[in-house]
């Protein structure tokens, strides 16, 4: 079973990845093709957070799973937005 601490650390990692991605998304929408390297890095950070979240899902209880699912939806939405941006 996943511990409260491991879930908390994962959620924090996801929130950090989302924040970084949102910053890069905003910069990317203003600057178009400048800063491609950091844009791609933020996408990789999102994917890494998603992978870590997926690992915890299998060992979480119902309440934790619900929290992780909500975070996963946010990560997926950000990934989708970043792919769709004409960058």
PDB file of C-alpha atoms in Angstrom:
ATOM      1  CA  UNK A   1       0.000   0.000   0.000  1.00  0.00           C
ATOM      2  CA  UNK A   2       1.218   3.479  -0.821  1.00  0.00           C
ATOM      3  CA  UNK A   3       2.036   5.656   2.134  1.00  0.00           C
ATOM      4  CA  UNK A   4       0.567   9.082   2.694  1.00  0.00           C
ATOM      5  CA  UNK A   5       4.071  10.509   2.350  1.00  0.00           C
ATOM      6  CA  UNK A   6       4.706   8.831  -1.012  1.00  0.00           C
ATOM      7  CA  UNK A   7       1.361  10.079  -2.337  1.00  0.00           C
ATOM      8  CA  UNK A   8       2.104  13.577  -1.056  1.00  0.00           C
ATOM      9  CA  UNK A   9       5.527  13.591  -2.667  1.00  0.00           C
ATOM     10  CA  UNK A  10       4.083  12.377  -5.955  1.00  0.00           C
ATOM     11  CA  UNK A  11       1.340  15.024  -5.920  1.00  0.00           C
ATOM     12  CA  UNK A  12       3.961  17.687  -5.169  1.00  0.00           C
ATOM     13  CA  UNK A  13       6.126  16.455  -8.060  1.00  0.00           C
ATOM     14  CA  UNK A  14       3.091  16.573 -10.345  1.00  0.00           C
ATOM     15  CA  UNK A  15       2.182  20.084  -9.221  1.00  0.00           C
ATOM     16  CA  UNK A  16       5.753  21.234  -9.837  1.00  0.00           C
ATOM     17  CA  UNK A  17       5.723  19.658 -13.296  1.00  0.00           C
ATOM     18  CA  UNK A  18       2.380  21.309 -14.062  1.00  0.00           C
ATOM     19  CA  UNK A  19       3.621  24.695 -12.929  1.00  0.00           C
ATOM     20  CA  UNK A  20       6.781  24.386 -15.035  1.00  0.00           C
ATOM     21  CA  UNK A  21       4.754  23.223 -18.045  1.00  0.00           C
ATOM     22  CA  UNK A  22       2.239  26.044 -17.668  1.00  0.00           C
ATOM     23  CA  UNK A  23       5.061  28.590 -17.627  1.00  0.00           C
ATOM     24  CA  UNK A  24       6.606  27.047 -20.739  1.00  0.00           C
ATOM     25  CA  UNK A  25       3.219  26.839 -22.424  1.00  0.00           C
ATOM     26  CA  UNK A  26       2.592  30.537 -21.821  1.00  0.00           C
ATOM     27  CA  UNK A  27       6.085  31.416 -23.039  1.00  0.00           C
ATOM     28  CA  UNK A  28       5.650  29.150 -26.051  1.00  0.00           C
ATOM     29  CA  UNK A  29       2.355  30.746 -27.004  1.00  0.00           C
ATOM     30  CA  UNK A  30       4.001  34.182 -26.971  1.00  0.00           C
ATOM     31  CA  UNK A  31       7.383  33.359 -28.475  1.00  0.00           C
ATOM     32  CA  UNK A  32       6.419  30.667 -30.967  1.00  0.00           C
ATOM     33  CA  UNK A  33       9.587  28.744 -31.858  1.00  0.00           C
ATOM     34  CA  UNK A  34      12.003  30.350 -29.428  1.00  0.00           C
ATOM     35  CA  UNK A  35      12.928  28.291 -26.390  1.00  0.00           C
ATOM     36  CA  UNK A  36      12.066  24.941 -27.939  1.00  0.00           C
ATOM     37  CA  UNK A  37      14.520  23.102 -25.697  1.00  0.00           C
ATOM     38  CA  UNK A  38      12.862  24.195 -22.449  1.00  0.00           C
ATOM     39  CA  UNK A  39       9.426  23.548 -23.952  1.00  0.00           C
ATOM     40  CA  UNK A  40      10.382  19.966 -24.795  1.00  0.00           C
ATOM     41  CA  UNK A  41      12.007  19.556 -21.376  1.00  0.00           C
ATOM     42  CA  UNK A  42       8.787  20.612 -19.675  1.00  0.00           C
ATOM     43  CA  UNK A  43       6.908  17.991 -21.705  1.00  0.00           C
ATOM     44  CA  UNK A  44       9.410  15.369 -20.564  1.00  0.00           C
ATOM     45  CA  UNK A  45       8.945  16.504 -16.967  1.00  0.00           C
ATOM     46  CA  UNK A  46       5.186  16.068 -17.327  1.00  0.00           C
ATOM     47  CA  UNK A  47       5.666  12.570 -18.712  1.00  0.00           C
ATOM     48  CA  UNK A  48       8.019  11.634 -15.891  1.00  0.00           C
ATOM     49  CA  UNK A  49       5.478  12.834 -13.327  1.00  0.00           C
ATOM     50  CA  UNK A  50       2.785  10.836 -15.133  1.00  0.00           C
ATOM     51  CA  UNK A  51       4.932   7.694 -15.051  1.00  0.00           C
ATOM     52  CA  UNK A  52       5.588   8.054 -11.320  1.00  0.00           C
ATOM     53  CA  UNK A  53       1.897   8.637 -10.684  1.00  0.00           C
ATOM     54  CA  UNK A  54       0.977   5.500 -12.634  1.00  0.00           C
ATOM     55  CA  UNK A  55       3.344   3.419 -10.502  1.00  0.00           C
ATOM     56  CA  UNK A  56       1.585   4.565  -7.329  1.00  0.00           C
ATOM     57  CA  UNK A  57      -1.914   3.930  -8.637  1.00  0.00           C
ATOM     58  CA  UNK A  58      -1.626   0.175  -8.317  1.00  0.00           C
ATOM     59  CA  UNK A  59      -0.701   0.318  -4.640  1.00  0.00           C
ATOM     60  CA  UNK A  60      -3.031   3.090  -3.492  1.00  0.00           C
ATOM     61  CA  UNK A  61      -6.289   2.858  -1.586  1.00  0.00           C
ATOM     62  CA  UNK A  62      -9.586   4.252  -2.938  1.00  0.00           C
ATOM     63  CA  UNK A  63      -9.143   7.753  -1.513  1.00  0.00           C
ATOM     64  CA  UNK A  64      -5.552   8.001  -2.741  1.00  0.00           C
ATOM     65  CA  UNK A  65      -6.529   6.608  -6.122  1.00  0.00           C
ATOM     66  CA  UNK A  66      -9.182   9.308  -6.534  1.00  0.00           C
ATOM     67  CA  UNK A  67      -6.621  11.991  -5.698  1.00  0.00           C
ATOM     68  CA  UNK A  68      -4.134  10.495  -8.157  1.00  0.00           C
ATOM     69  CA  UNK A  69      -6.765  10.192 -10.906  1.00  0.00           C
ATOM     70  CA  UNK A  70      -7.611  13.881 -10.547  1.00  0.00           C
ATOM     71  CA  UNK A  71      -3.954  14.786 -10.812  1.00  0.00           C
ATOM     72  CA  UNK A  72      -3.540  12.487 -13.804  1.00  0.00           C
ATOM     73  CA  UNK A  73      -6.366  14.312 -15.580  1.00  0.00           C
ATOM     74  CA  UNK A  74      -4.613  17.637 -15.012  1.00  0.00           C
ATOM     75  CA  UNK A  75      -1.335  16.251 -16.337  1.00  0.00           C
ATOM     76  CA  UNK A  76      -3.029  14.761 -19.393  1.00  0.00           C
ATOM     77  CA  UNK A  77      -4.835  18.016 -20.122  1.00  0.00           C
ATOM     78  CA  UNK A  78      -1.580  19.957 -19.951  1.00  0.00           C
ATOM     79  CA  UNK A  79       0.153  17.424 -22.200  1.00  0.00           C
ATOM     80  CA  UNK A  80      -2.688  17.741 -24.693  1.00  0.00           C
ATOM     81  CA  UNK A  81      -2.546  21.544 -24.612  1.00  0.00           C
ATOM     82  CA  UNK A  82       1.203  21.527 -25.177  1.00  0.00           C
ATOM     83  CA  UNK A  83       0.979  19.148 -28.124  1.00  0.00           C
ATOM     84  CA  UNK A  84      -1.819  21.179 -29.688  1.00  0.00           C
ATOM     85  CA  UNK A  85       0.002  24.502 -29.350  1.00  0.00           C
ATOM     86  CA  UNK A  86       1.355  25.670 -32.688  1.00  0.00           C
ATOM     87  CA  UNK A  87       4.841  25.903 -31.311  1.00  0.00           C
TER      88      UNK A  87
END
